[in-house]
Coordinates of C-alpha atoms and ligand atoms in Angstrom, one line a residue:
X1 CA -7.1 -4.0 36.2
X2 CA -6.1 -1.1 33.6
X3 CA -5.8 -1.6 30.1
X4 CA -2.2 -1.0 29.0
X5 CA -1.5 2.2 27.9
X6 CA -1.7 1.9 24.3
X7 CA -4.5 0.2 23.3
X8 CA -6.0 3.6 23.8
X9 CA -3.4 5.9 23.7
X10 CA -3.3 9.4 21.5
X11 CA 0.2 8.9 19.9
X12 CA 2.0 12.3 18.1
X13 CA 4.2 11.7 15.4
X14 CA 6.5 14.0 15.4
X15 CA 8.9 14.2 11.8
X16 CA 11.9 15.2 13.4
X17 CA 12.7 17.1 10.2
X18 CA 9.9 19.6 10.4
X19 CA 8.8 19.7 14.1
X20 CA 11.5 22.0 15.6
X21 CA 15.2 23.5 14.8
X22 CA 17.2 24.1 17.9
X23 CA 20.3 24.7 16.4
X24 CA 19.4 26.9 13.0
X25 CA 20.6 24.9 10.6
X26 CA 17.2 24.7 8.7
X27 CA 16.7 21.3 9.7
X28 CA 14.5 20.4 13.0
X29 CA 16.2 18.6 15.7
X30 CA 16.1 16.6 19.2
X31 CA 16.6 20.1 20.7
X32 CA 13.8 21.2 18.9
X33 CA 11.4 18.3 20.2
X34 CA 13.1 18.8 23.8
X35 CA 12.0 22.5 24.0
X36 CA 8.4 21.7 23.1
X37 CA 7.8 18.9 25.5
X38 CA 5.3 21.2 26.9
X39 CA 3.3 22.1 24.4
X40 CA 2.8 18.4 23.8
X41 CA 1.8 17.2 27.4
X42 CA -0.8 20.7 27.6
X43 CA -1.7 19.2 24.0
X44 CA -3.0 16.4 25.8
X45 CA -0.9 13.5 23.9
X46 CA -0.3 10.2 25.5
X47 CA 3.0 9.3 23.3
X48 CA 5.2 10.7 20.7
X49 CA 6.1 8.7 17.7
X50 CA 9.7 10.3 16.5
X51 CA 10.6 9.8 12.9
X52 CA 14.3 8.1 11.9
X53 CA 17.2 10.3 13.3
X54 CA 19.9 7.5 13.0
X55 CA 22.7 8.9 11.0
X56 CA 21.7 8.8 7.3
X57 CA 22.7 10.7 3.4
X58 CA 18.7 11.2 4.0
X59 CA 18.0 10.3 0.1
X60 CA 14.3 9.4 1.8
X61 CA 14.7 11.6 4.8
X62 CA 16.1 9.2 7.0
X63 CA 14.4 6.4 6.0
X64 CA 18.0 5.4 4.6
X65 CA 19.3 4.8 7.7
X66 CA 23.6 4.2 7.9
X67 CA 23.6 3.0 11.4
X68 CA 21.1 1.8 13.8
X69 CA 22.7 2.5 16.9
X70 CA 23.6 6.1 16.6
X71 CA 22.1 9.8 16.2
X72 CA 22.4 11.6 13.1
X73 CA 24.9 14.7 13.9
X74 CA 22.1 16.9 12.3
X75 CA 19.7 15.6 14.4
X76 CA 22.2 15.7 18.0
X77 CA 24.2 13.1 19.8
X78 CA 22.8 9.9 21.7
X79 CA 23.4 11.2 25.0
X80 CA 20.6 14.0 24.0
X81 CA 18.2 11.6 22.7
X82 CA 18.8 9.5 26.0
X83 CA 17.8 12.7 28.0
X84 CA 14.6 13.4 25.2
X85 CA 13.5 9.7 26.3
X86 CA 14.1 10.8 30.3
X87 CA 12.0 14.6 30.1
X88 CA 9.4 12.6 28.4
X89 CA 9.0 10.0 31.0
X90 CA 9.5 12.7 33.2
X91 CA 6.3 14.6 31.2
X92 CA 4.3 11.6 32.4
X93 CA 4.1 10.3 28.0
X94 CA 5.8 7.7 25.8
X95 CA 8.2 7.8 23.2
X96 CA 8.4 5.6 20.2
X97 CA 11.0 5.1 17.7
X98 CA 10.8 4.5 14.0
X99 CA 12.9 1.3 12.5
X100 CA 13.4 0.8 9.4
X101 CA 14.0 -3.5 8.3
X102 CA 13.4 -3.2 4.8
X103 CA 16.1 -1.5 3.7
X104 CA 19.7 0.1 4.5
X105 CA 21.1 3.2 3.4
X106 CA 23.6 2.3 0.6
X107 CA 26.0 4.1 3.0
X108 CA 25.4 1.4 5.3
X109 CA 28.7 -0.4 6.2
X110 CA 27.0 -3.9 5.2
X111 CA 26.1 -3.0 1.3
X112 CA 29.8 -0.7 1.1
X113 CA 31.0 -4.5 2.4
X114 CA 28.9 -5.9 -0.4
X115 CA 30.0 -3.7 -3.2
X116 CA 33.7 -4.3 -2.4
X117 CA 33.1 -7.7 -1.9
X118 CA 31.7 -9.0 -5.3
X119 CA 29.1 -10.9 -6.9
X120 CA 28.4 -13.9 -4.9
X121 CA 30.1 -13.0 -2.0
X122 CA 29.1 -14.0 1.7
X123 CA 28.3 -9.9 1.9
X124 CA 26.2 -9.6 -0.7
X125 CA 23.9 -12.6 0.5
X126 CA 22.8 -10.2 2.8
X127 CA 21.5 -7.9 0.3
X128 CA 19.6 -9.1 -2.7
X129 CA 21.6 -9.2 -5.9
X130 CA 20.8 -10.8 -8.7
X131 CA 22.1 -11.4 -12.1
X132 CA 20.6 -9.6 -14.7
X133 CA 18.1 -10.9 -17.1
X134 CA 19.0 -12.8 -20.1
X135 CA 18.4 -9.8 -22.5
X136 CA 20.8 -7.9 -20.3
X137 CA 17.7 -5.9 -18.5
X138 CA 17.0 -5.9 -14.6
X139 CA 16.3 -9.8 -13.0
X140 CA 12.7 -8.5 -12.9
X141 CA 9.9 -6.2 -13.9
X142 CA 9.6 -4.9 -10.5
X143 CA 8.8 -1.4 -9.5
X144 CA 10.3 1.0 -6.9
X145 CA 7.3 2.8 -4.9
X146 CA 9.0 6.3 -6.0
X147 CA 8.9 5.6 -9.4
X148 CA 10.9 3.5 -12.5
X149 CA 12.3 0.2 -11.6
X150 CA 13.3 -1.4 -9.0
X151 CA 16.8 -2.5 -9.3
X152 CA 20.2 -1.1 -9.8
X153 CA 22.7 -2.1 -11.6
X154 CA 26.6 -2.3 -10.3
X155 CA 29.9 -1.8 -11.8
X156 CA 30.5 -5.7 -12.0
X157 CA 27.4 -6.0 -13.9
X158 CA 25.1 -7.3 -10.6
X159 CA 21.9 -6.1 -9.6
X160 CA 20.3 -5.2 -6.1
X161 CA 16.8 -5.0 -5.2
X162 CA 15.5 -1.7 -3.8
X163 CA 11.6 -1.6 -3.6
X164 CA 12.1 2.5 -2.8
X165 CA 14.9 4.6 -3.9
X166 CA 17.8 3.6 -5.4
X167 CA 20.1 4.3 -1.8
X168 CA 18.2 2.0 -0.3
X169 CA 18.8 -1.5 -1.1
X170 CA 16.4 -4.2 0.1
X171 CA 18.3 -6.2 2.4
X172 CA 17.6 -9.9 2.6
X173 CA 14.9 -11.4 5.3
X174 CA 16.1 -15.0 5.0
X175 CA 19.8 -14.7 6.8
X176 CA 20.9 -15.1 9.8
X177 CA 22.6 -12.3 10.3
X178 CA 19.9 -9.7 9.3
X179 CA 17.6 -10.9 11.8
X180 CA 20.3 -11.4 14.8
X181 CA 20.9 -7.6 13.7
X182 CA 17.7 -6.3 14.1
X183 CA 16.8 -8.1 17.3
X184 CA 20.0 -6.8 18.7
X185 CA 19.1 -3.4 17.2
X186 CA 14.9 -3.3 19.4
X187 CA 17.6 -4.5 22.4
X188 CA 19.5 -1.5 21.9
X189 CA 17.2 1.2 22.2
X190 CA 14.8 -0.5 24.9
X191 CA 17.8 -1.0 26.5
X192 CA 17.8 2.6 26.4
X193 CA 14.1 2.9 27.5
X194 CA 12.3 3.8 24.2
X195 CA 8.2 2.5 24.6
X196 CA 8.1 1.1 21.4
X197 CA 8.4 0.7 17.8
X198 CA 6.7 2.3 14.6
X199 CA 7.9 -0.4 12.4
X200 CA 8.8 0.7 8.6
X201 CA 7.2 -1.4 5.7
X202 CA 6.1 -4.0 8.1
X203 CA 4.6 -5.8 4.8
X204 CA 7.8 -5.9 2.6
X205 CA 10.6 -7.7 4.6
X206 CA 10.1 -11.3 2.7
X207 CA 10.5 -11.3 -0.9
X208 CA 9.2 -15.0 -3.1
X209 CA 12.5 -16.8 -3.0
X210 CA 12.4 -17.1 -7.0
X211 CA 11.9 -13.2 -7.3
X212 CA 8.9 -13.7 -10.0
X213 CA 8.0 -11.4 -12.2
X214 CA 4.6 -9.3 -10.9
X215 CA 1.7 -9.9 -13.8
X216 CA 0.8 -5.8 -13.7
X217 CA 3.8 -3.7 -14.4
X218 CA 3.0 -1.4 -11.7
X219 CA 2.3 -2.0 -7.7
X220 CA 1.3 1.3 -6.2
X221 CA 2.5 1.8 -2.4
X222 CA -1.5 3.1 -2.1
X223 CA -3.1 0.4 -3.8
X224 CA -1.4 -3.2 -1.8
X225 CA -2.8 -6.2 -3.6
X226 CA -5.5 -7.8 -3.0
X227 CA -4.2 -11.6 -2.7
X228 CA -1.8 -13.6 -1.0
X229 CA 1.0 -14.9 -3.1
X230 CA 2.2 -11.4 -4.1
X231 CA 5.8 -11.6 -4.8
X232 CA 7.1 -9.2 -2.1
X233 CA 4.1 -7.5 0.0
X234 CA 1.9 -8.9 2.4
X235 CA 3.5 -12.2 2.5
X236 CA 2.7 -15.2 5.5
X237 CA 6.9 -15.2 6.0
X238 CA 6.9 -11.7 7.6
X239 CA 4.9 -13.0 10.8
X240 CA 7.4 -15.5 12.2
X241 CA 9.8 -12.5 12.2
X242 CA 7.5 -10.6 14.6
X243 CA 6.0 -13.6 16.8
X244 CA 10.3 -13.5 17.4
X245 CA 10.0 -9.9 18.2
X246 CA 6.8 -9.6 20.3
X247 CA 9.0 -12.2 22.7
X248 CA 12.1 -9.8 23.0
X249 CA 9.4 -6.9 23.7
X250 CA 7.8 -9.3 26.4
X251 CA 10.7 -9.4 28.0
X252 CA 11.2 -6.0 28.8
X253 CA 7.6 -5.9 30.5
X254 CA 3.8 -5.2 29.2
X255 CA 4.4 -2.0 28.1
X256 CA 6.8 -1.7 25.3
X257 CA 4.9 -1.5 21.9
X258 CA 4.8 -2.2 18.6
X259 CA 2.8 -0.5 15.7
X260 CA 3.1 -2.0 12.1
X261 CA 3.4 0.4 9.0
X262 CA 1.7 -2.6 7.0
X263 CA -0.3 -1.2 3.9
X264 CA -2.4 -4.4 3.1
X265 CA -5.7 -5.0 1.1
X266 CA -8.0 -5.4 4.1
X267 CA -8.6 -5.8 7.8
X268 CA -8.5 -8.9 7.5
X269 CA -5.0 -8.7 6.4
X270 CA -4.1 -6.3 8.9
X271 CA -5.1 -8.3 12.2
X272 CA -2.4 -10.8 11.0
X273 CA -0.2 -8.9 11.9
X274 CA -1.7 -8.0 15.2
X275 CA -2.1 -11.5 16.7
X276 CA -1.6 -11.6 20.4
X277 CA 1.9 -13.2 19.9
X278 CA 2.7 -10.6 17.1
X279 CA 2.8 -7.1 16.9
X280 CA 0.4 -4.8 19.4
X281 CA -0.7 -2.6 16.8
X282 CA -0.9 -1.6 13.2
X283 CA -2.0 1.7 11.4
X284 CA -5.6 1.1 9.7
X285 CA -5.0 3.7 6.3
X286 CA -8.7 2.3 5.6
X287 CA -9.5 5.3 7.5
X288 CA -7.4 7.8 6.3
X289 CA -8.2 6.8 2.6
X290 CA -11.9 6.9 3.3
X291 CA -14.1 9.4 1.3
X292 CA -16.1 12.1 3.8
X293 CA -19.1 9.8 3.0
X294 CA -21.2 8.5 6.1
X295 CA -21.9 5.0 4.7
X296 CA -18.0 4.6 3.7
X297 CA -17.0 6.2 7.6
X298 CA -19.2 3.5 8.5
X299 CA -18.1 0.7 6.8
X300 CA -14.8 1.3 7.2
X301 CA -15.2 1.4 11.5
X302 CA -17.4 -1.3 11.0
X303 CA -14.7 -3.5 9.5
X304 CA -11.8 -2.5 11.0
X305 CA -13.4 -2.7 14.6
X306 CA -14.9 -6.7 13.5
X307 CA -11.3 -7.9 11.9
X308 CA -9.4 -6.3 14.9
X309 CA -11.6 -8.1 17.7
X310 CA -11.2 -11.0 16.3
X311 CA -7.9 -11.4 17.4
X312 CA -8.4 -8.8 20.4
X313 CA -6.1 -6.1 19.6
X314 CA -7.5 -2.4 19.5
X315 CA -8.1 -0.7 16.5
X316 CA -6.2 2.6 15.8
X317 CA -7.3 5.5 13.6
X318 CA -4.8 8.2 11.6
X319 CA -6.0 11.0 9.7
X320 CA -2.6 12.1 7.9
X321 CA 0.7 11.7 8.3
X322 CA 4.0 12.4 6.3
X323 CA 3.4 10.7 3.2
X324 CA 0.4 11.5 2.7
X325 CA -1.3 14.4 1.5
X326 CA -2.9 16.3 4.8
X327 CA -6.8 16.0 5.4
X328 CA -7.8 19.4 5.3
X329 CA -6.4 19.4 1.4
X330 CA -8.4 16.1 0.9
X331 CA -11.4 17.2 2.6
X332 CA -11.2 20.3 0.4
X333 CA -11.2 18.5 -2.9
X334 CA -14.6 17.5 -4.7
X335 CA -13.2 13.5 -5.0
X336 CA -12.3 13.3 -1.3
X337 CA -11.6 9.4 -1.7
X338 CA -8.1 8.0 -1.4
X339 CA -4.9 8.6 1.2
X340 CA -3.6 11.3 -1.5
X341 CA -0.7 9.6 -2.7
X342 CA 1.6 11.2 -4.8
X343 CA 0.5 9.4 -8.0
X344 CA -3.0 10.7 -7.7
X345 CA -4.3 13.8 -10.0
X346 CA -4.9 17.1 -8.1
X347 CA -7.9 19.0 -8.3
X348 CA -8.7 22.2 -6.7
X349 CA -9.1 22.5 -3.1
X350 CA -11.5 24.8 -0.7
X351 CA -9.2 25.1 2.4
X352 CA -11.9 26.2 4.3
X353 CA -14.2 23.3 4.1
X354 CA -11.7 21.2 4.0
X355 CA -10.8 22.7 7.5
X356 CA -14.4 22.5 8.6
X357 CA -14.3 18.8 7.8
X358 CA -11.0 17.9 9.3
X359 CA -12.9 19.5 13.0
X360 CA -15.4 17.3 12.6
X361 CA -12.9 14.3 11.5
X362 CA -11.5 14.4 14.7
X363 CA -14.4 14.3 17.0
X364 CA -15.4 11.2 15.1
X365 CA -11.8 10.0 15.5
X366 CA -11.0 10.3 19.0
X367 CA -14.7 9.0 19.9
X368 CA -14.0 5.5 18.2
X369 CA -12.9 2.8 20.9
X370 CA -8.7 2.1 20.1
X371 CA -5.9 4.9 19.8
X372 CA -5.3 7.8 17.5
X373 CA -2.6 9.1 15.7
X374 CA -1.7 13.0 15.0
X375 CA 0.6 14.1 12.6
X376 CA 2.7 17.2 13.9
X377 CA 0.8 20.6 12.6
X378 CA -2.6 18.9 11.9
X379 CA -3.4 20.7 15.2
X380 CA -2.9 23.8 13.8
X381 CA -5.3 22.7 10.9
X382 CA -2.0 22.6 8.5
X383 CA -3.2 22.3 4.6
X384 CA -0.9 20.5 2.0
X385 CA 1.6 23.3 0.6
X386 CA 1.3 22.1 -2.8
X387 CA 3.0 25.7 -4.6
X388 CA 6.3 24.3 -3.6
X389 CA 8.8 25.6 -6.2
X390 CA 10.2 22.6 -7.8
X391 CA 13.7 23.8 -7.4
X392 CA 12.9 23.0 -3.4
X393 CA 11.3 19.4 -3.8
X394 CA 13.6 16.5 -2.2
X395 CA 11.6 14.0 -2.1
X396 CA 13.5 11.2 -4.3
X397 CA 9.5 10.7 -5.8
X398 CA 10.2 13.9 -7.9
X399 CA 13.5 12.7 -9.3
X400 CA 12.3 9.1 -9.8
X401 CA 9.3 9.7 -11.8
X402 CA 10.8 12.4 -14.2
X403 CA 9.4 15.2 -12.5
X404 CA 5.9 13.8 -12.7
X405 CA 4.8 12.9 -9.3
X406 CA 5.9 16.2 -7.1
X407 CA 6.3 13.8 -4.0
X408 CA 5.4 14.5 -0.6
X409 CA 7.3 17.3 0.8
X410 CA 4.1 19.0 0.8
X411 CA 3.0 17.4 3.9
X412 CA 6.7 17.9 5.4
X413 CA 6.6 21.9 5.6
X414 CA 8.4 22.7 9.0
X415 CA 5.5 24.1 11.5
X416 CA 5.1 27.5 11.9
X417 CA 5.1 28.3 15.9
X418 CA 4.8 32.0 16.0
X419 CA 5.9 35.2 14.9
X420 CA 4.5 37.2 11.7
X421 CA 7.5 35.8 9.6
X422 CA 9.4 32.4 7.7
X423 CA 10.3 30.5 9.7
X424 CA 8.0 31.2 12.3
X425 CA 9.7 30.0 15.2
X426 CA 10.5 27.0 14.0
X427 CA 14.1 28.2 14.6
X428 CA 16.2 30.8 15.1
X429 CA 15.5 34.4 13.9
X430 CA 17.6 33.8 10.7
X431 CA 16.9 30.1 10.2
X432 CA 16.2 29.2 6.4
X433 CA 13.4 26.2 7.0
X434 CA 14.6 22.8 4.5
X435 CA 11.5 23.9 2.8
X436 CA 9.9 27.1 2.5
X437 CA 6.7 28.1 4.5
X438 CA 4.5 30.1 3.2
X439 CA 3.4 33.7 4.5
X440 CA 0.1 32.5 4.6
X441 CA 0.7 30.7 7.5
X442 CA 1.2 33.7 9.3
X443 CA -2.5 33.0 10.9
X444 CA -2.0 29.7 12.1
X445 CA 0.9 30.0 14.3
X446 CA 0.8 28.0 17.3
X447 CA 1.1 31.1 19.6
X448 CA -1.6 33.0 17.7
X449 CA -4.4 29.9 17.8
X450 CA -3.4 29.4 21.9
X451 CA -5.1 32.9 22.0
X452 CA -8.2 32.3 20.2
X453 CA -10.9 30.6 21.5
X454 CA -12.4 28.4 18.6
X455 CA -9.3 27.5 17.0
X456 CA -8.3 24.5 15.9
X457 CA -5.8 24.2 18.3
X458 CA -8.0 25.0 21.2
X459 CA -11.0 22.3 19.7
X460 CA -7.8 19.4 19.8
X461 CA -7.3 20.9 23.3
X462 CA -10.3 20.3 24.5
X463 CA -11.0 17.2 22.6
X464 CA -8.4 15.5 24.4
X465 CA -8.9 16.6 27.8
X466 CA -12.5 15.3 27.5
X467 CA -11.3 11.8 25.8
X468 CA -9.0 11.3 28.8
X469 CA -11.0 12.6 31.4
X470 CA -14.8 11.0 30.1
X471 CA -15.3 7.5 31.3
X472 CA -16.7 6.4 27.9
X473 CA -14.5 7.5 25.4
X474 CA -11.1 5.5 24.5
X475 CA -11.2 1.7 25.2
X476 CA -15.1 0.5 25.9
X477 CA -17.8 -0.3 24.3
X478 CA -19.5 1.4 21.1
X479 CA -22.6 1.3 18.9
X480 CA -24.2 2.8 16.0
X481 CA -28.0 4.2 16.6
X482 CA -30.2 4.8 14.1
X483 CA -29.9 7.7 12.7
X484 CA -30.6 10.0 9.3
X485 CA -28.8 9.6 5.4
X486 CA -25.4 11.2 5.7
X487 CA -25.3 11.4 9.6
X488 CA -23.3 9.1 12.0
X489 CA -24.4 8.5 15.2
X490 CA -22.1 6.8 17.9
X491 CA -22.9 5.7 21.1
X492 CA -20.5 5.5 23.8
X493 CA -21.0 3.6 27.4
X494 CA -21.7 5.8 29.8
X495 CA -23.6 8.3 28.5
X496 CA -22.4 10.1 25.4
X497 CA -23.3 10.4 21.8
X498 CA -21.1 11.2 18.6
X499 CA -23.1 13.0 16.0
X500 CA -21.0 13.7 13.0
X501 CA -23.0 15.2 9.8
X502 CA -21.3 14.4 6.6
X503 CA -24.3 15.6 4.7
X504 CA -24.5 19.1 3.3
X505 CA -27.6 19.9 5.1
X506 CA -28.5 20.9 8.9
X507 CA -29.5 17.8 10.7
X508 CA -30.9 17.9 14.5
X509 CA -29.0 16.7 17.0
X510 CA -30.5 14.0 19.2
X511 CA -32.4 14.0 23.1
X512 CA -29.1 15.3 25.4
X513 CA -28.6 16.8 28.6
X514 CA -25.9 19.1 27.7
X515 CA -23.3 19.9 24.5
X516 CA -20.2 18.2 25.4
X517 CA -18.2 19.6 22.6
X518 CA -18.6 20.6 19.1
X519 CA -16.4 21.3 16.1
X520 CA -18.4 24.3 14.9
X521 CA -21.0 27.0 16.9
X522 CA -24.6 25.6 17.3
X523 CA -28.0 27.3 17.3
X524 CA -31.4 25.7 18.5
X525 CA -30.1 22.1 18.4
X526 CA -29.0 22.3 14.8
X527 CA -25.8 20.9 14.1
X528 CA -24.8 21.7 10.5
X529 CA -23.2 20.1 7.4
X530 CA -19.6 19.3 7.8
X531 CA -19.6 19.0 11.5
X532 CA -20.0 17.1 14.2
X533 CA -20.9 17.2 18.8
X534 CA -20.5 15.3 21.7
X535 CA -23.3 15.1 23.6
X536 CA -24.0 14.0 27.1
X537 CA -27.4 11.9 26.7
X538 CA -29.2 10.1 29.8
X539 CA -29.2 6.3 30.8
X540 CA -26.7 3.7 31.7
X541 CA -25.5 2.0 28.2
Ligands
NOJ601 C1 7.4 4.4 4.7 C2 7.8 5.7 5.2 O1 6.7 6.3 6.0 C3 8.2 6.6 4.1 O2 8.4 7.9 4.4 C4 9.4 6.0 3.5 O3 9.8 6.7 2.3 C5 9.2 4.5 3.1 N1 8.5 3.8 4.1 C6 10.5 3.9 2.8 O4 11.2 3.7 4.0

């Protein structure tokens, strides 16, 4: 019998804003991502992950979504995305679909109900507003993730609850009608034959019922808590919500998906949520907050893979995505620990060893048993654009913390295809990109690395044809071997050996009948700092 798809699959995640513009409105679109199905099955993906395109004000980029059931107009209609989810069947790969339980849009019609409605009305139940404090401050000292607090005051003198930005009030996990709303929203779009779910701040739905103060002032989205009574993340209530889930998902066959966005304190924590009768899958950010140190690379696959057999599901592995600083800007920096979260100081960063790294990265990555996530342009070895002029920035991060924290539009530049010139074929000729690309970019056009032979487009290329054509790599088994400080070496069943050096001297590669693959040139059986092979080695296990 075949494993199901997606306990090894190589998932895309495609940020609708950025990936492509059909239309030339600056913005990318579902025409965009249906013009470049191609690219993505040559690319060798197994699934596309499509950030939110419901109709939204996009204070958070979509994340403030207005309604569930419908396409932004910016984004296209619903009969286009129902033909996106067809060509990519048709392309022989998986789409996924981004909700987003935590929160509405304030536009929402729900929290416009609420407003008009009143203080404690039947409409705001479904929201969480609160009187304010005695000494006329907010109910609590919580803290938005973007920055200042967490609650909002209303004309009538009420409070709501928004753990993000201000347009997107926390809607309230324990009635009835949220969750009848959200299981009818997963039957709406499998009814329309989407593979799965990416589900938004899978740790946050349930809130403690008394709303307690939190003893530090501040809760970091990078730094979740260590414990299990926190007020509002992490807490036991969220799983009956997805055991309820997994059973709608069931019934529309083995192959329709979940993957949590669930930012906990350890695997541990994590493989709650990925139960057999829960969700499938979660993102493990251990990894992509690990320092390029062999013993940490270790420790954190060690872990991850021990917690997530434990309860049987597959471990998955991310390098970047869109709220995070991107890898070849953290591999770059001297202190390459941490996911790069908006709050944390910048240092200066060597692109090209940063670059160097991120190769290397992702032959470790895609030889560890489980699935892997890319994050659109990471292909094209994509650094953080962190000279964004200020007047540009929209993340509501650079508003919320007094134009402290710059946010992470950084991450969010739209791709540049090809061309010598903004916006690179990420639209049309005159198309003005949401954000501005820089020049420099000029050398890592899509159409420009499809030419050259050592890429980094043509190393992801050929790392993924050999993960889905080699009999050992994705789901199987896996061991370390012994191997020299600073150097990782990974054994996969039948027949092939990982070597990645994270050291900043040569090391030797190991016994092998022939070079598989390798991030950089070798010479004499030298592999050197910063990089990492594939090797075909003899014997059976
Ligand atoms: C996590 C998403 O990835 C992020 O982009 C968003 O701002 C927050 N959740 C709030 O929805």
């Amino acid at each position: 019998m075949t494993a199901p798809w997606w306990r090894d699959a190589v998932i895309y995640q495609i940020y609708i804003r950025s990936f492509g513009d059909g239309n030339g409105d600056g913005l990318g679109d579902i025409a965009g991502i249906r013009s470049r199905l191609t690219y993505l099955r040559d690319l060798g993906v197994d699934a596309i992950w499509v950030t939110p395109w419901y109709p939204s004000p996009m204070a958070d980029g979509g994340y403030d979504v207005s309604d569930y059931r419908d396409i932004d107009y910016r984004f296209g209609t619903l009969a286009e995305a129902e033909e996106l989810i067809a060509e990519v069947h048709a392309q022989d790969m998986r789409i996924i679909v981004d909700l987003v339980p935590n929160h509405t849009s304030d536009q929402h019609p729900w929290f416009q109900q609420a407003l008009a409605a009143g203080p404690d009305s039947p409409e705001r139940a479904r929201y969480l507003f609160r009187h304010g404090a005695s000494s006329g401050g907010p109910p609590n000292n919580w803290r938005s993730v973007f920055g200042g607090p967490a609650w909002t005051r209303v004309a009538d003198g009420q409070w709501y609850l928004h753990l993000f930005d201000a347009h997107q009030p926390d809607l309230d996990w324990e009635h009835p009608d949220v969750r009848a709303e959200f299981e009818s929203i997963l039957r709406f779009w499998l009814d329309r034959g989407v593979d799965g779910f990416r589900i938004d701040v899978a740790h946050g739905l349930v809130k403690h019922p008394d709303l307690p103060d939190i003893e530090t002032d501040h809760e970091d989205m990078m730094e979740p808590p260590d414990r299990t009574d926190h007020p509002h993340w992490d807490r036991q209530e969220v799983h009956e919500i997805y055991r309820g889930w997994r059973k709608i998902a069931d019934s529309y066959g083995p192959d329709r998906v979940f993957v949590a966005e669930a930012w906990v304190a350890k695997p541990e924590r994590l493989a709650c949520y990925v139960r057999p009768d829960e969700l499938h899958t979660a993102f493990n950010f251990d990894f992509l907050r690990c320092s390029w140190h062999a013993d940490a690379l270790r420790a954190v696959v060690d872990c991850t893979t021990e917690a997530l057999d434990a309860v049987g599901a597959p471990p998955t592995w991310v390098l970047s995505n869109h709220d995070i600083t991107r890898h070849v800007t953290r591999y770059g920096r001297a202190s390459t620990r941490g996911g790069g979260s908006q709050h944390e100081p910048h240092g200066p960063v060597d692109v090209g060893l940063g670059r160097r790294r991120a190769r290397a990265a992702l032959l470790l990555m895609l030889a560890l048993p489980g699935s892997a996530y890319l994050y659109q342009g990471e292909e094209l070895g994509l650094e953080e654009v962190e000279d964004l002029p200020p007047e540009v920035l929209q993340d509501p991060t650079w508003e919320r913390s007094g134009h402290t924290a710059r946010g992470r539009d950084g991450c969010r530049v739209p791709l540049p295809w090809s061309g010598f010139r903004p916006p690179f074929g990420f639209g049309p000729v005159d198309t003005r990109p949401w954000l501005p690309q820089p020049q420099r970019w000029v050398s890592l056009t899509a159409e420009l690395q499809k030419r050259e032979p050592d890429s980094m487009l043509d190393l992801y290329h050929r790392a993924l044809r050999l993960r889905r054509d080699h009999p050992a790599l994705g789901e199987g088994s896996w061991s370390w071997l012994p191997s020299a400080p600073g150097v990782l070496l990974l054994r996969r069943s039948p027949g092939l050996v990982c070597i990645v050096n994270v050291s900043n001297a040569p090391t030797t590669l190991p016994r092998h009948e022939r070079l598989l693959l390798s991030s950089e040139p070798l010479q004499d059986s030298v592999l050197p700092a910063d990089s990492a092979a594939w090797l075909e080695v003899p014997g059976v296990g």
